[in-house]
């Protein structure tokens, strides 16, 4: 059944937001400090912007036109495949951006891919979990937009935290980097657990 469902889902998903964000990400990492090596701080900013926007764009993939009426295929299965397709593409785009940013950094620059992937994983999970919840109560793009607002408020709201608990350290490996990423690691499973709960079959 999942393989039979794959082709119609690929055609049904609204890929436009992810396409737009992909183009924007490519332009962003290419044109920033064009012709010069990137600093570690600038690389962090670029990849964090890309991760947040990709998480928001992936939310649009969970808008399901089959919801609310007779459902020939289980809601949980459809939404799980939508998450895998859109989330996989978002992560692939981010990894491409990461590789390009890394190529523009001076040699031996400290730039931990694992910690950055955890940040992106949380951003993506929040976007998908918020969308999976919103589509249960509203149809169309307004549900995805509600998810985008939730994701941006939760993620960008962390910028307002005091410096000693700031979750977006500006320098890799220094200051409160380790403490912040212990929190990111602790938070990582939360949106995905909520995604499982909110993706349950409609009644």
mmCIF file of C-alpha atoms in Angstrom:
data_model
loop_
_atom_site.group_PDB
_atom_site.id
_atom_site.type_symbol
_atom_site.label_atom_id
_atom_site.label_comp_id
_atom_site.label_asym_id
_atom_site.label_seq_id
_atom_site.Cartn_x
_atom_site.Cartn_y
_atom_site.Cartn_z
ATOM 1 C CA UNK A 1 0.000 0.000 0.000
ATOM 2 C CA UNK A 2 2.724 2.588 0.806
ATOM 3 C CA UNK A 3 4.324 2.025 -2.609
ATOM 4 C CA UNK A 4 0.976 2.281 -4.382
ATOM 5 C CA UNK A 5 0.264 5.515 -2.524
ATOM 6 C CA UNK A 6 3.635 7.070 -3.296
ATOM 7 C CA UNK A 7 2.957 8.310 -6.851
ATOM 8 C CA UNK A 8 -0.412 10.004 -6.132
ATOM 9 C CA UNK A 9 1.015 11.621 -3.005
ATOM 10 C CA UNK A 10 4.000 13.010 -4.898
ATOM 11 C CA UNK A 11 1.543 14.586 -7.329
ATOM 12 C CA UNK A 12 -0.808 15.799 -4.579
ATOM 13 C CA UNK A 13 1.795 17.524 -2.402
ATOM 14 C CA UNK A 14 2.163 21.272 -2.800
ATOM 15 C CA UNK A 15 5.871 21.475 -3.640
ATOM 16 C CA UNK A 16 5.862 25.187 -4.488
ATOM 17 C CA UNK A 17 6.881 26.467 -1.001
ATOM 18 C CA UNK A 18 9.796 24.027 -0.820
ATOM 19 C CA UNK A 19 10.853 24.964 -4.358
ATOM 20 C CA UNK A 20 10.798 28.678 -3.508
ATOM 21 C CA UNK A 21 12.748 28.168 -0.272
ATOM 22 C CA UNK A 22 15.265 25.949 -2.087
ATOM 23 C CA UNK A 23 15.935 28.695 -4.635
ATOM 24 C CA UNK A 24 16.131 31.295 -1.876
ATOM 25 C CA UNK A 25 18.568 29.130 0.105
ATOM 26 C CA UNK A 26 20.773 28.634 -2.947
ATOM 27 C CA UNK A 27 20.839 32.394 -3.578
ATOM 28 C CA UNK A 28 21.436 33.134 0.093
ATOM 29 C CA UNK A 29 24.479 30.908 0.549
ATOM 30 C CA UNK A 30 25.901 31.925 -2.843
ATOM 31 C CA UNK A 31 25.520 35.695 -2.628
ATOM 32 C CA UNK A 32 26.375 36.230 1.049
ATOM 33 C CA UNK A 33 29.837 37.827 1.190
ATOM 34 C CA UNK A 34 30.142 37.009 -2.500
ATOM 35 C CA UNK A 35 33.714 36.465 -3.646
ATOM 36 C CA UNK A 36 35.074 36.225 -0.103
ATOM 37 C CA UNK A 37 35.463 33.389 2.396
ATOM 38 C CA UNK A 38 32.620 33.115 4.887
ATOM 39 C CA UNK A 39 33.177 33.543 8.589
ATOM 40 C CA UNK A 40 31.951 30.844 10.959
ATOM 41 C CA UNK A 41 29.400 33.273 12.424
ATOM 42 C CA UNK A 42 27.991 34.101 8.978
ATOM 43 C CA UNK A 43 27.817 30.417 8.086
ATOM 44 C CA UNK A 44 25.795 29.747 11.238
ATOM 45 C CA UNK A 45 23.361 32.550 10.411
ATOM 46 C CA UNK A 46 22.868 31.356 6.832
ATOM 47 C CA UNK A 47 22.235 27.740 7.794
ATOM 48 C CA UNK A 48 19.904 28.663 10.640
ATOM 49 C CA UNK A 49 17.836 30.841 8.327
ATOM 50 C CA UNK A 50 17.734 28.023 5.791
ATOM 51 C CA UNK A 51 16.737 25.436 8.407
ATOM 52 C CA UNK A 52 13.920 27.556 9.794
ATOM 53 C CA UNK A 53 12.516 28.362 6.355
ATOM 54 C CA UNK A 54 12.770 24.763 5.158
ATOM 55 C CA UNK A 55 10.878 23.594 8.241
ATOM 56 C CA UNK A 56 8.146 26.126 7.456
ATOM 57 C CA UNK A 57 7.973 25.143 3.781
ATOM 58 C CA UNK A 58 7.705 21.440 4.611
ATOM 59 C CA UNK A 59 4.506 22.172 6.556
ATOM 60 C CA UNK A 60 2.656 22.797 3.291
ATOM 61 C CA UNK A 61 3.149 19.167 2.276
ATOM 62 C CA UNK A 62 0.774 18.015 5.030
ATOM 63 C CA UNK A 63 -2.262 19.820 3.611
ATOM 64 C CA UNK A 64 -4.380 16.813 2.667
ATOM 65 C CA UNK A 65 -7.302 17.262 0.285
ATOM 66 C CA UNK A 66 -8.632 13.811 1.222
ATOM 67 C CA UNK A 67 -9.204 14.781 4.871
ATOM 68 C CA UNK A 68 -12.690 15.413 6.152
ATOM 69 C CA UNK A 69 -14.552 12.974 3.909
ATOM 70 C CA UNK A 70 -14.497 9.264 3.112
ATOM 71 C CA UNK A 71 -10.893 8.119 3.350
ATOM 72 C CA UNK A 72 -9.853 5.129 1.202
ATOM 73 C CA UNK A 73 -6.414 5.173 2.829
ATOM 74 C CA UNK A 74 -5.612 5.694 6.496
ATOM 75 C CA UNK A 75 -4.857 9.278 7.464
ATOM 76 C CA UNK A 76 -1.822 8.222 9.507
ATOM 77 C CA UNK A 77 -0.257 6.445 6.529
ATOM 78 C CA UNK A 78 -0.804 9.365 4.146
ATOM 79 C CA UNK A 79 0.582 11.907 6.583
ATOM 80 C CA UNK A 80 3.578 9.728 7.463
ATOM 81 C CA UNK A 81 4.528 9.483 3.795
ATOM 82 C CA UNK A 82 3.992 13.205 3.292
ATOM 83 C CA UNK A 83 6.331 13.881 6.230
ATOM 84 C CA UNK A 84 8.980 11.553 4.846
ATOM 85 C CA UNK A 85 8.813 13.031 1.347
ATOM 86 C CA UNK A 86 8.809 16.701 2.336
ATOM 87 C CA UNK A 87 11.054 16.276 5.373
ATOM 88 C CA UNK A 88 13.553 14.214 3.395
ATOM 89 C CA UNK A 89 13.720 16.835 0.666
ATOM 90 C CA UNK A 90 14.095 19.651 3.213
ATOM 91 C CA UNK A 91 16.984 17.851 4.934
ATOM 92 C CA UNK A 92 18.634 17.103 1.575
ATOM 93 C CA UNK A 93 18.456 20.781 0.578
ATOM 94 C CA UNK A 94 19.874 21.833 3.938
ATOM 95 C CA UNK A 95 22.733 19.325 3.663
ATOM 96 C CA UNK A 96 23.541 20.695 0.211
ATOM 97 C CA UNK A 97 23.605 24.209 1.652
ATOM 98 C CA UNK A 98 25.775 23.002 4.541
ATOM 99 C CA UNK A 99 28.275 21.400 2.168
ATOM 100 C CA UNK A 100 28.491 24.583 0.102
ATOM 101 C CA UNK A 101 28.889 26.813 3.168
ATOM 102 C CA UNK A 102 31.590 24.467 4.477
ATOM 103 C CA UNK A 103 33.452 24.794 1.177
ATOM 104 C CA UNK A 104 33.496 28.588 1.607
ATOM 105 C CA UNK A 105 34.879 28.550 5.141
ATOM 106 C CA UNK A 106 38.613 28.867 5.867
ATOM 107 C CA UNK A 107 40.372 25.569 6.423
ATOM 108 C CA UNK A 108 40.206 24.058 9.918
ATOM 109 C CA UNK A 109 37.187 26.181 10.874
ATOM 110 C CA UNK A 110 35.225 24.562 13.697
ATOM 111 C CA UNK A 111 31.770 23.812 12.303
ATOM 112 C CA UNK A 112 30.072 20.776 13.929
ATOM 113 C CA UNK A 113 27.590 19.186 11.535
ATOM 114 C CA UNK A 114 26.006 17.023 14.238
ATOM 115 C CA UNK A 115 24.967 19.947 16.435
ATOM 116 C CA UNK A 116 23.683 21.884 13.438
ATOM 117 C CA UNK A 117 21.633 18.901 12.260
ATOM 118 C CA UNK A 118 19.987 18.703 15.683
ATOM 119 C CA UNK A 119 18.944 22.366 15.383
ATOM 120 C CA UNK A 120 17.483 21.725 11.930
ATOM 121 C CA UNK A 121 15.786 18.567 13.154
ATOM 122 C CA UNK A 122 13.954 20.490 15.872
ATOM 123 C CA UNK A 123 12.901 23.258 13.457
ATOM 124 C CA UNK A 124 11.632 20.722 10.933
ATOM 125 C CA UNK A 125 9.853 18.664 13.582
ATOM 126 C CA UNK A 126 8.042 21.706 14.955
ATOM 127 C CA UNK A 127 6.860 22.685 11.471
ATOM 128 C CA UNK A 128 5.588 19.190 10.653
ATOM 129 C CA UNK A 129 3.958 18.629 14.053
ATOM 130 C CA UNK A 130 2.196 21.993 13.940
ATOM 131 C CA UNK A 131 0.960 21.288 10.403
ATOM 132 C CA UNK A 132 -0.234 17.780 11.310
ATOM 133 C CA UNK A 133 -2.281 19.338 14.105
ATOM 134 C CA UNK A 134 -3.607 22.281 12.067
ATOM 135 C CA UNK A 135 -4.875 20.151 9.176
ATOM 136 C CA UNK A 136 -7.183 18.324 11.564
ATOM 137 C CA UNK A 137 -9.135 21.545 12.131
ATOM 138 C CA UNK A 138 -8.750 23.522 8.900
ATOM 139 C CA UNK A 139 -8.364 22.779 5.214
ATOM 140 C CA UNK A 140 -6.141 24.251 2.551
ATOM 141 C CA UNK A 141 -3.147 26.521 2.836
ATOM 142 C CA UNK A 142 -4.513 28.375 5.868
ATOM 143 C CA UNK A 143 -3.726 25.262 7.919
ATOM 144 C CA UNK A 144 -0.144 25.267 6.678
ATOM 145 C CA UNK A 145 0.144 29.003 7.346
ATOM 146 C CA UNK A 146 -1.028 28.439 10.927
ATOM 147 C CA UNK A 147 1.707 25.832 11.287
ATOM 148 C CA UNK A 148 4.282 28.269 9.892
ATOM 149 C CA UNK A 149 3.264 30.896 12.456
ATOM 150 C CA UNK A 150 3.576 28.384 15.303
ATOM 151 C CA UNK A 151 6.969 27.212 14.086
ATOM 152 C CA UNK A 152 8.364 30.719 13.671
ATOM 153 C CA UNK A 153 7.028 31.912 17.040
ATOM 154 C CA UNK A 154 8.471 28.926 18.914
ATOM 155 C CA UNK A 155 11.816 28.918 17.142
ATOM 156 C CA UNK A 156 12.438 32.637 16.751
ATOM 157 C CA UNK A 157 11.056 33.347 20.225
ATOM 158 C CA UNK A 158 14.163 31.701 21.634
ATOM 159 C CA UNK A 159 16.170 34.701 20.404
ATOM 160 C CA UNK A 160 14.611 36.713 23.236
ATOM 161 C CA UNK A 161 16.062 34.454 25.931
ATOM 162 C CA UNK A 162 18.867 35.809 28.158
ATOM 163 C CA UNK A 163 22.414 35.317 26.839
ATOM 164 C CA UNK A 164 23.264 32.636 29.396
ATOM 165 C CA UNK A 165 20.444 30.407 28.117
ATOM 166 C CA UNK A 166 20.428 31.575 24.508
ATOM 167 C CA UNK A 167 19.753 28.664 22.167
ATOM 168 C CA UNK A 168 21.478 30.137 19.104
ATOM 169 C CA UNK A 169 25.121 30.634 20.186
ATOM 170 C CA UNK A 170 26.838 32.905 17.648
ATOM 171 C CA UNK A 171 30.201 31.086 17.701
ATOM 172 C CA UNK A 172 30.754 27.373 17.156
ATOM 173 C CA UNK A 173 32.086 25.561 20.201
ATOM 174 C CA UNK A 174 32.443 28.626 22.430
ATOM 175 C CA UNK A 175 30.406 30.376 25.097
ATOM 176 C CA UNK A 176 27.232 28.447 25.902
ATOM 177 C CA UNK A 177 27.413 26.251 22.808
ATOM 178 C CA UNK A 178 27.499 22.907 24.639
ATOM 179 C CA UNK A 179 24.732 23.871 27.070
ATOM 180 C CA UNK A 180 22.499 25.104 24.243
ATOM 181 C CA UNK A 181 22.943 21.948 22.214
ATOM 182 C CA UNK A 182 22.222 19.716 25.170
ATOM 183 C CA UNK A 183 18.860 21.473 25.279
ATOM 184 C CA UNK A 184 18.385 21.059 21.495
ATOM 185 C CA UNK A 185 19.146 17.345 21.847
ATOM 186 C CA UNK A 186 16.676 17.039 24.739
ATOM 187 C CA UNK A 187 14.017 18.878 22.692
ATOM 188 C CA UNK A 188 14.571 16.896 19.474
ATOM 189 C CA UNK A 189 12.132 14.000 20.131
ATOM 190 C CA UNK A 190 9.330 16.233 21.460
ATOM 191 C CA UNK A 191 7.871 17.510 18.159
ATOM 192 C CA UNK A 192 8.192 14.066 16.565
ATOM 193 C CA UNK A 193 6.311 12.433 19.428
ATOM 194 C CA UNK A 194 3.616 15.056 18.978
ATOM 195 C CA UNK A 195 3.667 14.380 15.241
ATOM 196 C CA UNK A 196 2.859 10.720 15.916
ATOM 197 C CA UNK A 197 -0.025 11.691 18.199
ATOM 198 C CA UNK A 198 -1.473 14.358 15.902
ATOM 199 C CA UNK A 199 -1.160 12.117 12.846
ATOM 200 C CA UNK A 200 -3.561 9.510 14.220
ATOM 201 C CA UNK A 201 -6.542 8.576 12.071
ATOM 202 C CA UNK A 202 -9.444 11.016 11.902
ATOM 203 C CA UNK A 203 -12.782 9.996 13.368
#
